[in-house]
Amino acid sequence: MRFDLLTLFPEIFTGYLGESLLNKAIDKQLVEAHVHNLRNWANDKHNRVDDRPFGGGPGMVIRVQPVVEAIEQIRPLAPSPGRLILLSPQGKTLDQPLVEELAQEQRLTLICGRYEGFDQRVIDLLHPEEVSLGDFVLNGGEVAAMAIIDSVIRLIPGVLGDEQSAVDDSFSEGNRLLEFPQYTRPREYRGLSVPEVLLGGNHQEILAWRKQQSLEKTRVRRADLLNKPSDDPNENKR
Ligand code: SAM
């Protein structure tokens, strides 16, 4: 899968792209990431990518011209442009079903905002999908873009050491529940013991215990997930 990132602060991605899981995925040629500096497309005499808002008010707005021309160059329409995403607190909230959809793509282009955000004509001309991390405001879209990359690459076959990890994860396709509690050595710490069932080696019992724990945790913390309609088309046939 190929990611193209358009940002005013390319250096923010430098450390992140070297992070071990992503770096390994890049080495294995499962993932490609290209970071583009929006300033390279600024064409006025001061190389400005932002300007004061018409109508007044605080802050600066990212100009339409550099963004539109950058995207036209970065993202050729043929043969497969993939999805164009603009990070925005006003967008659809990122969740696991959306991550699973994005992981099916060959290519994602992510536009990161700053300051007061974008001139509205960026959206009117490019028609990106606006995606939000949640109902709060970040200083820039880079952290949100990393959240998309991080969650999407986990689902690309070959990226995780053990593919079952992503299947068991909270919110994942097939159950959409919170994951069961996990334990590792030592068996006892400060009077707290690992549940006996996990030490017995009976896989059926372990599966049943995990399922029950997962349901109970979800009921207590996120009952809303239990009431959501299933997205599994085969569910009613079972
Ligand atoms: N004035 C904008 C508003 O009220 O909608 C917020 C601008 S914010 C300070 C600057 C940039 O950070 C945005 O253009 C966007 O790219 C990014 N950003 C901020 N909050 C975000 C969120 N919750 N999810 C995704 N991106 C976000």
Coordinates of N, CA and C and ligand atoms in Angstrom, one line a residue:
M1 N 0.8 -1.2 0.0 CA 0.0 0.0 0.0 C 0.9 1.2 0.0
R2 N 0.4 2.3 -0.8 CA 1.2 3.5 -0.8 C 0.5 4.6 -0.1
F3 N 1.2 5.3 0.8 CA 0.7 6.5 1.4 C 1.4 7.7 0.9
D4 N 0.6 8.8 0.5 CA 1.2 10.1 0.2 C 0.7 11.1 1.2
L5 N 1.6 11.8 1.8 CA 1.3 12.7 2.9 C 1.6 14.1 2.5
L6 N 0.6 15.0 2.5 CA 0.9 16.4 2.2 C 0.8 17.2 3.5
T7 N 1.9 17.9 3.8 CA 2.1 18.5 5.1 C 2.9 19.8 5.0
L8 N 2.8 20.7 5.9 CA 3.7 21.8 6.0 C 4.9 21.5 6.9
F9 N 4.8 20.4 7.6 CA 5.9 20.0 8.5 C 6.3 18.6 8.3
P10 N 7.0 18.3 7.1 CA 7.4 17.0 6.8 C 8.3 16.3 7.8
E11 N 9.1 17.1 8.6 CA 10.0 16.6 9.5 C 9.3 15.8 10.7
I12 N 8.0 16.1 10.9 CA 7.2 15.4 11.9 C 7.2 13.9 11.6
F13 N 7.2 13.6 10.4 CA 7.1 12.2 10.0 C 8.4 11.4 10.0
T14 N 9.5 12.1 10.2 CA 10.8 11.5 10.0 C 11.0 10.4 11.1
G15 N 10.8 10.7 12.3 CA 11.0 9.7 13.4 C 9.9 8.6 13.2
Y16 N 8.7 9.0 12.9 CA 7.6 8.0 12.8 C 7.9 7.0 11.8
L17 N 8.4 7.4 10.6 CA 8.6 6.5 9.5 C 9.7 5.5 9.8
G18 N 10.5 5.8 10.8 CA 11.6 4.9 11.2 C 11.1 3.9 12.3
E19 N 9.9 4.1 12.8 CA 9.4 3.3 13.9 C 9.4 1.8 13.4
S20 N 9.6 0.9 14.4 CA 10.0 -0.4 14.0 C 9.0 -1.2 13.1
L21 N 7.7 -1.2 13.5 CA 6.8 -2.0 12.7 C 6.6 -1.4 11.3
L22 N 6.5 -0.1 11.2 CA 6.3 0.6 9.9 C 7.6 0.5 9.1
N23 N 8.7 0.6 9.7 CA 10.0 0.5 9.0 C 10.1 -0.9 8.4
K24 N 9.8 -1.9 9.2 CA 9.9 -3.3 8.7 C 8.9 -3.5 7.5
A25 N 7.7 -2.9 7.6 CA 6.7 -3.0 6.5 C 7.3 -2.4 5.3
I26 N 8.0 -1.2 5.4 CA 8.6 -0.5 4.3 C 9.7 -1.4 3.7
D27 N 10.5 -2.0 4.6 CA 11.6 -2.8 4.1 C 11.1 -4.0 3.4
K28 N 10.0 -4.6 3.8 CA 9.4 -5.8 3.2 C 8.6 -5.4 1.9
Q29 N 8.6 -4.1 1.6 CA 7.9 -3.6 0.4 C 6.4 -3.8 0.5
L30 N 5.9 -3.9 1.8 CA 4.4 -4.0 1.9 C 3.8 -2.6 2.0
V31 N 4.6 -1.6 2.4 CA 4.1 -0.2 2.5 C 5.2 0.7 1.9
E32 N 4.6 1.8 1.3 CA 5.5 2.9 0.8 C 4.9 4.1 1.4
A33 N 5.8 5.0 1.8 CA 5.3 6.3 2.4 C 6.1 7.5 1.7
H34 N 5.3 8.4 1.1 CA 6.0 9.5 0.5 C 5.5 10.8 1.1
V35 N 6.4 11.6 1.7 CA 6.0 12.8 2.4 C 6.3 14.0 1.5
H36 N 5.3 14.9 1.3 CA 5.4 16.0 0.3 C 5.2 17.3 1.1
N37 N 6.1 18.2 0.9 CA 6.1 19.5 1.6 C 5.2 20.5 0.8
L38 N 4.1 20.9 1.4 CA 3.1 21.8 0.7 C 3.8 23.0 0.2
R39 N 4.8 23.5 0.9 CA 5.5 24.7 0.5 C 6.1 24.6 -0.9
N40 N 6.4 23.4 -1.4 CA 6.9 23.3 -2.8 C 5.9 23.7 -3.8
W41 N 4.7 23.9 -3.5 CA 3.7 24.2 -4.5 C 3.2 25.7 -4.3
A42 N 3.8 26.4 -3.4 CA 3.4 27.8 -3.2 C 4.0 28.6 -4.4
N43 N 3.1 29.4 -5.1 CA 3.6 30.0 -6.3 C 3.6 31.6 -6.2
D44 N 3.2 32.1 -5.1 CA 3.3 33.6 -5.0 C 4.7 34.1 -4.7
K45 N 4.9 35.4 -4.8 CA 6.3 35.8 -4.8 C 7.0 35.6 -3.4
H46 N 6.1 35.4 -2.3 CA 6.7 35.2 -1.0 C 6.6 33.7 -0.6
N47 N 6.3 32.8 -1.5 CA 6.1 31.4 -1.2 C 5.2 31.1 -0.1
R48 N 4.1 31.9 0.0 CA 3.2 31.7 1.1 C 2.2 30.6 0.9
V49 N 2.0 29.8 1.9 CA 0.9 28.8 1.8 C -0.3 29.2 2.5
D50 N -0.2 30.3 3.3 CA -1.4 30.6 4.1 C -1.6 32.1 4.0
D51 N -2.8 32.6 4.5 CA -3.1 34.0 4.4 C -4.2 34.3 5.4
R52 N -4.4 35.6 5.6 CA -5.4 36.0 6.6 C -6.8 35.7 6.0
P53 N -7.8 35.4 6.9 CA -9.1 35.0 6.5 C -9.9 36.2 6.0
F54 N -10.5 36.1 4.8 CA -11.5 37.1 4.4 C -12.6 37.2 5.4
G55 N -13.0 38.4 5.7 CA -14.0 38.6 6.7 C -13.5 38.9 8.1
G56 N -12.1 38.7 8.2 CA -11.5 39.0 9.5 C -11.5 37.8 10.4
G57 N -10.9 38.0 11.6 CA -10.8 36.9 12.6 C -9.4 36.5 12.8
P58 N -9.2 35.7 13.8 CA -7.8 35.3 14.2 C -7.2 34.3 13.2
G59 N -5.9 34.2 13.3 CA -5.2 33.1 12.6 C -5.1 33.2 11.1
M60 N -4.6 32.1 10.5 CA -4.3 32.1 9.1 C -5.0 30.9 8.5
V61 N -5.3 31.0 7.2 CA -6.0 30.0 6.5 C -5.1 29.4 5.4
I62 N -5.1 28.1 5.2 CA -4.2 27.5 4.1 C -4.8 27.8 2.8
R63 N -4.0 28.4 1.9 CA -4.5 28.8 0.6 C -4.9 27.7 -0.3
V64 N -5.8 27.9 -1.2 CA -6.4 26.9 -2.1 C -5.4 26.4 -3.1
Q65 N -4.7 27.4 -3.7 CA -3.8 27.0 -4.9 C -2.7 26.0 -4.6
P66 N -1.9 26.1 -3.5 CA -0.9 25.1 -3.3 C -1.5 23.7 -3.1
V67 N -2.6 23.6 -2.4 CA -3.1 22.3 -2.1 C -3.7 21.7 -3.3
V68 N -4.4 22.4 -4.1 CA -5.1 21.8 -5.3 C -4.0 21.4 -6.3
E69 N -3.0 22.2 -6.5 CA -1.9 21.9 -7.5 C -1.0 20.8 -7.0
A70 N -0.8 20.7 -5.7 CA 0.0 19.6 -5.1 C -0.8 18.3 -5.3
I71 N -2.0 18.3 -5.0 CA -2.8 17.0 -5.1 C -2.9 16.6 -6.6
E72 N -3.1 17.6 -7.5 CA -3.1 17.2 -8.9 C -1.8 16.5 -9.4
Q73 N -0.7 17.0 -8.8 CA 0.6 16.4 -9.2 C 0.9 15.1 -8.5
I74 N 0.6 15.0 -7.2 CA 0.9 13.9 -6.4 C 0.0 12.7 -6.8
R75 N -1.2 12.9 -7.1 CA -2.2 11.9 -7.2 C -2.8 11.8 -8.6
P76 N -2.0 11.2 -9.5 CA -2.6 11.0 -10.8 C -3.9 10.2 -10.8
L77 N -4.8 10.6 -11.6 CA -6.1 9.9 -11.5 C -6.1 8.5 -12.0
A78 N -5.2 8.1 -12.9 CA -5.1 6.8 -13.4 C -3.8 6.2 -13.0
P79 N -3.7 4.8 -12.9 CA -4.7 3.9 -13.0 C -5.6 3.8 -11.8
S80 N -5.0 4.0 -10.6 CA -5.8 3.9 -9.4 C -5.4 4.9 -8.4
P81 N -6.2 6.0 -8.3 CA -5.8 7.1 -7.4 C -6.0 6.8 -6.0
G82 N -6.7 5.8 -5.6 CA -7.0 5.5 -4.2 C -7.8 6.6 -3.6
R83 N -7.9 6.5 -2.3 CA -8.8 7.5 -1.6 C -8.0 8.7 -1.2
L84 N -8.7 9.9 -1.3 CA -8.2 11.2 -0.9 C -8.8 11.6 0.4
I85 N -8.0 11.8 1.4 CA -8.5 12.1 2.8 C -7.9 13.4 3.3
L86 N -8.8 14.2 3.8 CA -8.3 15.5 4.4 C -8.6 15.4 5.9
L87 N -7.6 15.5 6.7 CA -7.8 15.4 8.1 C -8.4 16.7 8.7
S88 N -9.5 16.5 9.4 CA -10.3 17.6 9.9 C -11.1 17.3 11.1
P89 N -11.2 18.1 12.1 CA -12.1 17.8 13.2 C -13.6 17.8 12.8
Q90 N -13.8 18.3 11.6 CA -15.2 18.3 11.1 C -15.6 17.1 10.3
G91 N -14.7 16.1 10.2 CA -15.0 15.0 9.3 C -15.6 13.8 10.1
K92 N -15.8 12.7 9.3 CA -16.3 11.5 9.9 C -15.3 10.9 10.9
T93 N -15.7 10.5 12.0 CA -14.8 10.0 13.0 C -14.2 8.7 12.6
L94 N -12.9 8.6 12.7 CA -12.1 7.3 12.4 C -12.6 6.3 13.4
D95 N -13.0 5.1 12.8 CA -13.3 3.9 13.7 C -12.8 2.7 12.9
Q96 N -12.9 1.5 13.6 CA -12.3 0.3 13.0 C -12.9 -0.1 11.7
P97 N -14.3 0.0 11.5 CA -14.8 -0.3 10.2 C -14.2 0.6 9.1
L98 N -14.0 1.9 9.4 CA -13.4 2.7 8.4 C -11.9 2.3 8.1
V99 N -11.2 2.0 9.2 CA -9.8 1.5 9.1 C -9.8 0.3 8.2
E100 N -10.7 -0.6 8.4 CA -10.8 -1.9 7.6 C -11.0 -1.6 6.1
E101 N -11.9 -0.6 5.9 CA -12.2 -0.2 4.5 C -10.9 0.4 3.9
L102 N -10.2 1.2 4.6 CA -9.1 1.9 4.0 C -7.9 0.9 3.8
A103 N -7.9 -0.2 4.6 CA -6.8 -1.2 4.4 C -7.0 -2.0 3.1
Q104 N -8.2 -1.9 2.5 CA -8.4 -2.6 1.2 C -7.8 -1.8 0.0
E105 N -7.5 -0.5 0.3 CA -7.0 0.3 -0.8 C -5.6 0.0 -1.2
Q106 N -5.2 0.4 -2.4 CA -3.8 0.3 -2.8 C -3.0 1.6 -2.5
R107 N -3.8 2.6 -2.3 CA -3.2 3.9 -2.2 C -4.1 4.9 -1.4
L108 N -3.5 5.6 -0.4 CA -4.2 6.6 0.3 C -3.4 7.9 0.3
T109 N -4.1 9.0 0.0 CA -3.4 10.3 0.0 C -4.0 11.1 1.2
L110 N -3.2 11.6 2.1 CA -3.6 12.2 3.3 C -3.2 13.7 3.3
I111 N -4.1 14.6 3.5 CA -3.8 16.0 3.5 C -3.9 16.5 5.0
C112 N -2.8 17.0 5.5 CA -2.7 17.5 6.9 C -2.9 19.0 6.9
G113 N -3.8 19.5 7.7 CA -4.0 20.9 7.9 C -3.2 21.5 9.0
R114 N -3.2 22.8 9.1 CA -2.5 23.6 10.2 C -3.3 24.9 10.4
Y115 N -2.9 25.7 11.3 CA -3.5 27.0 11.5 C -5.1 26.9 11.7
E116 N -5.8 27.7 11.0 CA -7.3 27.7 11.1 C -7.9 26.6 10.1
G117 N -7.0 25.9 9.4 CA -7.5 24.9 8.5 C -7.4 25.5 7.1
F118 N -8.3 24.9 6.1 CA -8.2 25.2 4.7 C -9.2 26.2 4.2
D119 N -8.8 26.9 3.1 CA -9.8 27.6 2.3 C -10.9 26.6 1.9
Q120 N -12.1 26.9 2.1 CA -13.2 26.0 1.7 C -13.1 25.4 0.3
R121 N -12.5 26.2 -0.6 CA -12.5 25.8 -2.0 C -11.6 24.6 -2.2
V122 N -10.7 24.3 -1.2 CA -9.9 23.0 -1.3 C -10.9 21.8 -1.3
I123 N -11.9 21.9 -0.4 CA -12.9 20.9 -0.3 C -13.8 20.9 -1.5
D124 N -14.2 22.0 -1.9 CA -15.2 22.1 -3.0 C -14.6 21.6 -4.3
L125 N -13.3 21.8 -4.5 CA -12.7 21.4 -5.7 C -12.2 20.0 -5.7
L126 N -11.6 19.5 -4.6 CA -11.0 18.2 -4.5 C -11.9 17.1 -4.0
H127 N -13.0 17.5 -3.4 CA -14.0 16.5 -2.8 C -13.3 15.4 -2.0
P128 N -12.4 15.8 -1.1 CA -11.8 14.7 -0.3 C -12.8 14.2 0.8
E129 N -12.5 13.0 1.3 CA -13.2 12.5 2.5 C -12.6 13.2 3.6
E130 N -13.4 13.9 4.5 CA -12.9 14.5 5.7 C -13.0 13.5 6.8
V131 N -11.8 13.3 7.5 CA -11.7 12.3 8.5 C -11.2 12.9 9.8
S132 N -11.9 12.7 10.9 CA -11.5 13.2 12.2 C -11.0 12.1 13.2
L133 N -10.2 12.5 14.1 CA -9.8 11.6 15.2 C -10.8 11.6 16.3
G134 N -11.6 12.6 16.4 CA -12.6 12.7 17.4 C -13.0 14.2 17.7
D135 N -13.9 14.4 18.6 CA -14.4 15.7 18.9 C -13.5 16.5 19.8
F136 N -12.3 16.8 19.2 CA -11.3 17.7 19.9 C -10.5 18.3 18.8
V137 N -9.7 19.3 19.1 CA -9.0 20.0 18.1 C -7.5 19.9 18.3
L138 N -6.8 19.3 17.3 CA -5.3 19.2 17.3 C -4.7 20.5 16.7
N139 N -3.4 20.7 16.9 CA -2.8 21.8 16.2 C -2.6 21.5 14.7
G140 N -2.5 20.2 14.4 CA -2.3 19.9 13.0 C -2.7 18.5 12.6
G141 N -2.8 18.2 11.3 CA -3.4 16.9 10.9 C -2.3 15.8 10.9
E142 N -1.1 16.1 11.2 CA 0.0 15.1 11.1 C -0.3 13.9 12.1
V143 N -0.6 14.2 13.4 CA -0.9 13.2 14.3 C -2.1 12.3 13.9
A144 N -3.1 13.0 13.3 CA -4.2 12.2 12.8 C -3.8 11.3 11.6
A145 N -3.0 11.8 10.7 CA -2.5 11.0 9.6 C -1.7 9.8 10.1
M146 N -0.9 10.0 11.2 CA -0.2 8.9 11.7 C -1.1 7.9 12.3
A147 N -2.2 8.3 12.9 CA -3.2 7.4 13.5 C -3.8 6.5 12.4
I148 N -4.0 7.2 11.2 CA -4.6 6.4 10.1 C -3.6 5.4 9.6
I149 N -2.4 5.8 9.4 CA -1.3 4.9 8.9 C -1.1 3.7 9.9
D150 N -1.0 4.1 11.2 CA -0.7 3.1 12.2 C -1.8 2.0 12.3
S151 N -3.1 2.5 12.2 CA -4.2 1.5 12.4 C -4.4 0.7 11.1
V152 N -4.1 1.4 9.9 CA -4.3 0.7 8.6 C -3.3 -0.4 8.4
I153 N -2.0 -0.1 8.7 CA -0.9 -1.0 8.3 C -1.0 -2.3 9.2
R154 N -1.6 -2.2 10.4 CA -1.8 -3.5 11.2 C -2.6 -4.5 10.4
L155 N -3.5 -4.0 9.5 CA -4.4 -5.0 8.8 C -3.8 -5.4 7.5
I156 N -2.7 -5.0 7.1 CA -2.1 -5.4 5.8 C -1.4 -6.8 6.1
P157 N -1.8 -7.8 5.3 CA -1.2 -9.1 5.6 C 0.3 -9.1 5.5
G158 N 1.0 -9.7 6.5 CA 2.4 -9.7 6.5 C 3.1 -8.6 7.4
V159 N 2.3 -7.6 7.8 CA 2.9 -6.6 8.6 C 3.1 -7.0 10.1
L160 N 2.0 -7.6 10.7 CA 2.2 -8.0 12.1 C 2.8 -9.4 12.1
G161 N 3.6 -9.6 13.2 CA 4.2 -10.9 13.3 C 3.2 -12.0 13.3
D162 N 2.1 -11.8 14.0 CA 1.0 -12.9 14.1 C -0.3 -12.2 13.7
E163 N -0.9 -12.6 12.6 CA -2.1 -12.0 12.1 C -3.3 -12.1 13.0
Q164 N -3.2 -13.1 13.9 CA -4.3 -13.3 14.9 C -4.4 -12.1 15.8
S165 N -3.3 -11.3 16.1 CA -3.4 -10.2 16.9 C -4.4 -9.2 16.5
A166 N -4.5 -8.9 15.2 CA -5.4 -7.9 14.7 C -6.9 -8.5 14.7
V167 N -7.0 -9.8 14.6 CA -8.3 -10.4 14.7 C -8.9 -10.3 16.1
D168 N -8.1 -10.5 17.1 CA -8.5 -10.4 18.5 C -8.7 -9.0 19.0
D169 N -8.1 -8.0 18.4 CA -8.1 -6.7 18.9 C -9.5 -6.1 19.1
S170 N -9.6 -5.2 20.1 CA -10.8 -4.5 20.4 C -11.4 -3.9 19.1
F171 N -12.7 -3.9 18.9 CA -13.5 -3.3 17.8 C -13.3 -4.1 16.5
S172 N -12.6 -5.2 16.5 CA -12.3 -5.8 15.2 C -13.4 -6.5 14.5
E173 N -13.3 -6.6 13.2 CA -14.4 -7.2 12.4 C -14.7 -8.6 13.0
G174 N -16.0 -9.0 13.0 CA -16.3 -10.3 13.5 C -16.9 -10.2 14.9
N175 N -16.3 -9.3 15.8 CA -17.0 -9.2 17.1 C -17.3 -7.8 17.5
R176 N -16.4 -6.8 17.2 CA -16.6 -5.4 17.5 C -16.8 -5.3 19.0
L177 N -16.1 -6.1 19.8 CA -16.1 -6.0 21.3 C -14.8 -5.5 21.8
L178 N -14.7 -5.2 23.1 CA -13.4 -4.9 23.7 C -12.7 -6.2 23.9
E179 N -11.4 -6.1 23.8 CA -10.6 -7.4 23.9 C -10.6 -7.8 25.4
F180 N -10.5 -9.1 25.5 CA -10.4 -9.8 26.9 C -9.1 -9.3 27.6
P181 N -9.0 -9.5 28.9 CA -7.8 -9.1 29.7 C -6.7 -10.1 29.3
Q182 N -5.5 -9.5 29.2 CA -4.3 -10.3 28.9 C -3.4 -10.4 30.1
Y183 N -2.6 -11.5 30.2 CA -1.6 -11.6 31.3 C -0.4 -12.2 30.8
T184 N 0.8 -11.9 31.4 CA 2.0 -12.6 31.1 C 2.8 -12.9 32.4
R185 N 4.0 -13.4 32.4 CA 4.7 -13.7 33.6 C 5.0 -12.5 34.4
P186 N 5.0 -12.6 35.7 CA 5.0 -13.8 36.6 C 3.5 -14.2 36.8
R187 N 3.3 -15.4 37.3 CA 2.0 -15.9 37.6 C 1.3 -15.2 38.7
E188 N 2.2 -14.7 39.6 CA 1.6 -13.9 40.7 C 2.4 -12.7 41.0
Y189 N 1.8 -11.6 41.2 CA 2.5 -10.3 41.5 C 1.6 -9.5 42.6
R190 N 2.3 -9.2 43.7 CA 1.6 -8.5 44.8 C 0.3 -9.1 45.1
G191 N 0.2 -10.4 45.2 CA -1.0 -11.0 45.6 C -2.0 -11.2 44.5
L192 N -1.7 -10.7 43.3 CA -2.7 -10.9 42.2 C -2.2 -12.0 41.3
S193 N -3.1 -13.0 41.1 CA -2.7 -14.2 40.3 C -3.3 -14.2 39.0
V194 N -2.7 -14.8 38.0 CA -3.2 -15.0 36.7 C -4.4 -16.0 36.8
P195 N -5.6 -15.7 36.2 CA -6.7 -16.7 36.3 C -6.2 -18.1 35.9
E196 N -6.7 -19.0 36.7 CA -6.3 -20.4 36.6 C -6.5 -21.0 35.2
V197 N -7.7 -20.6 34.6 CA -8.0 -21.2 33.3 C -7.0 -20.9 32.2
L198 N -6.2 -19.8 32.3 CA -5.2 -19.5 31.3 C -4.0 -20.4 31.5
L199 N -3.8 -21.0 32.6 CA -2.6 -21.8 32.9 C -2.9 -23.3 32.6
G200 N -4.1 -23.7 32.3 CA -4.5 -25.1 32.2 C -4.2 -25.7 30.9
G201 N -4.1 -24.9 29.8 CA -3.8 -25.4 28.5 C -5.0 -26.0 27.8
N202 N -6.2 -25.8 28.3 CA -7.4 -26.3 27.6 C -7.9 -25.2 26.7
H203 N -7.7 -25.3 25.4 CA -8.0 -24.2 24.5 C -9.4 -23.8 24.4
Q204 N -10.3 -24.9 24.5 CA -11.8 -24.6 24.4 C -12.2 -23.7 25.6
E205 N -11.6 -24.1 26.8 CA -12.0 -23.4 28.0 C -11.4 -21.9 28.0
I206 N -10.2 -21.8 27.4 CA -9.6 -20.5 27.3 C -10.4 -19.6 26.4
L207 N -10.8 -20.2 25.3 CA -11.6 -19.4 24.3 C -12.9 -19.0 24.9
A208 N -13.6 -19.9 25.6 CA -14.9 -19.6 26.3 C -14.7 -18.5 27.3
W209 N -13.6 -18.6 28.1 CA -13.4 -17.6 29.2 C -13.1 -16.2 28.5
R210 N -12.3 -16.2 27.5 CA -12.0 -14.9 26.8 C -13.2 -14.3 26.2
K211 N -14.1 -15.1 25.6 CA -15.3 -14.6 25.0 C -16.2 -14.0 26.1
Q212 N -16.3 -14.7 27.2 CA -17.2 -14.2 28.3 C -16.6 -12.9 28.9
Q213 N -15.3 -12.8 29.1 CA -14.6 -11.7 29.6 C -14.8 -10.5 28.7
S214 N -14.6 -10.8 27.4 CA -14.8 -9.7 26.4 C -16.2 -9.1 26.4
L215 N -17.2 -10.0 26.5 CA -18.6 -9.5 26.5 C -18.8 -8.7 27.8
E216 N -18.3 -9.2 28.9 CA -18.6 -8.5 30.2 C -17.9 -7.2 30.2
K217 N -16.6 -7.1 29.8 CA -15.9 -5.8 29.8 C -16.7 -4.8 28.9
T218 N -17.1 -5.3 27.7 CA -17.8 -4.5 26.8 C -19.2 -4.0 27.4
R219 N -19.9 -4.9 28.1 CA -21.1 -4.5 28.7 C -20.9 -3.4 29.7
V220 N -19.8 -3.5 30.5 CA -19.6 -2.6 31.6 C -19.1 -1.2 31.0
R221 N -18.2 -1.3 30.1 CA -17.5 -0.1 29.6 C -18.2 0.6 28.4
R222 N -18.6 -0.3 27.5 CA -19.1 0.2 26.2 C -20.4 -0.5 25.7
A223 N -21.4 -0.4 26.5 CA -22.7 -1.1 26.2 C -23.2 -0.7 24.8
D224 N -22.8 0.5 24.4 CA -23.2 1.0 23.0 C -22.8 0.0 21.9
L225 N -21.6 -0.6 22.1 CA -21.1 -1.5 21.1 C -22.0 -2.8 20.9
L226 N -22.6 -3.2 22.1 CA -23.4 -4.4 22.0 C -24.8 -4.2 21.3
N227 N -25.2 -2.9 21.3 CA -26.5 -2.6 20.7 C -26.3 -2.2 19.2
K228 N -25.1 -2.2 18.7 CA -24.9 -1.8 17.3 C -25.3 -3.0 16.4
P229 N -26.0 -2.7 15.2 CA -26.3 -3.8 14.3 C -25.0 -4.4 13.8
S230 N -25.1 -5.7 13.6 CA -23.9 -6.4 13.1 C -23.6 -6.0 11.7
D231 N -22.3 -5.9 11.3 CA -21.9 -5.7 10.0 C -21.5 -6.9 9.2
D232 N -21.8 -8.1 9.9 CA -21.4 -9.4 9.3 C -22.6 -9.9 8.5
P233 N -22.5 -9.9 7.1 CA -23.7 -10.3 6.3 C -24.1 -11.7 6.6
N234 N -23.3 -12.6 7.1 CA -23.6 -14.0 7.4 C -24.3 -14.3 8.7
E235 N -24.3 -13.2 9.5 CA -24.7 -13.4 10.9 C -26.1 -14.1 11.0
N236 N -27.1 -13.6 10.2 CA -28.4 -14.2 10.3 C -28.5 -15.6 9.8
K237 N -27.5 -16.0 9.0 CA -27.6 -17.3 8.4 C -27.1 -18.4 9.3
R238 N -26.4 -18.0 10.4 CA -25.8 -19.0 11.3 C -26.9 -19.6 12.3
Ligands
SAM1 N1 -10.4 25.9 12.7 C1 -10.6 24.4 12.5 C2 -11.9 24.0 13.0 O1 -12.4 24.6 14.0 O2 -12.5 23.1 12.4 C3 -9.5 23.7 13.3 C4 -8.1 23.8 12.7 S1 -6.9 22.9 13.5 C5 -6.2 24.0 14.6 C6 -5.7 22.7 12.3 C7 -5.6 21.3 11.6 O3 -5.4 20.3 12.5 C8 -6.9 21.0 10.8 O4 -6.9 21.6 9.5 C9 -6.8 19.5 10.7 O5 -6.0 19.1 9.6 C10 -6.1 19.1 12.0 N2 -7.0 18.6 13.0 C11 -7.4 19.3 14.2 N3 -8.2 18.5 14.9 C12 -8.3 17.4 14.2 C13 -9.1 16.2 14.5 N4 -9.9 16.1 15.6 N5 -9.0 15.2 13.6 C14 -8.3 15.3 12.5 N6 -7.5 16.4 12.2 C15 -7.6 17.4 13.1

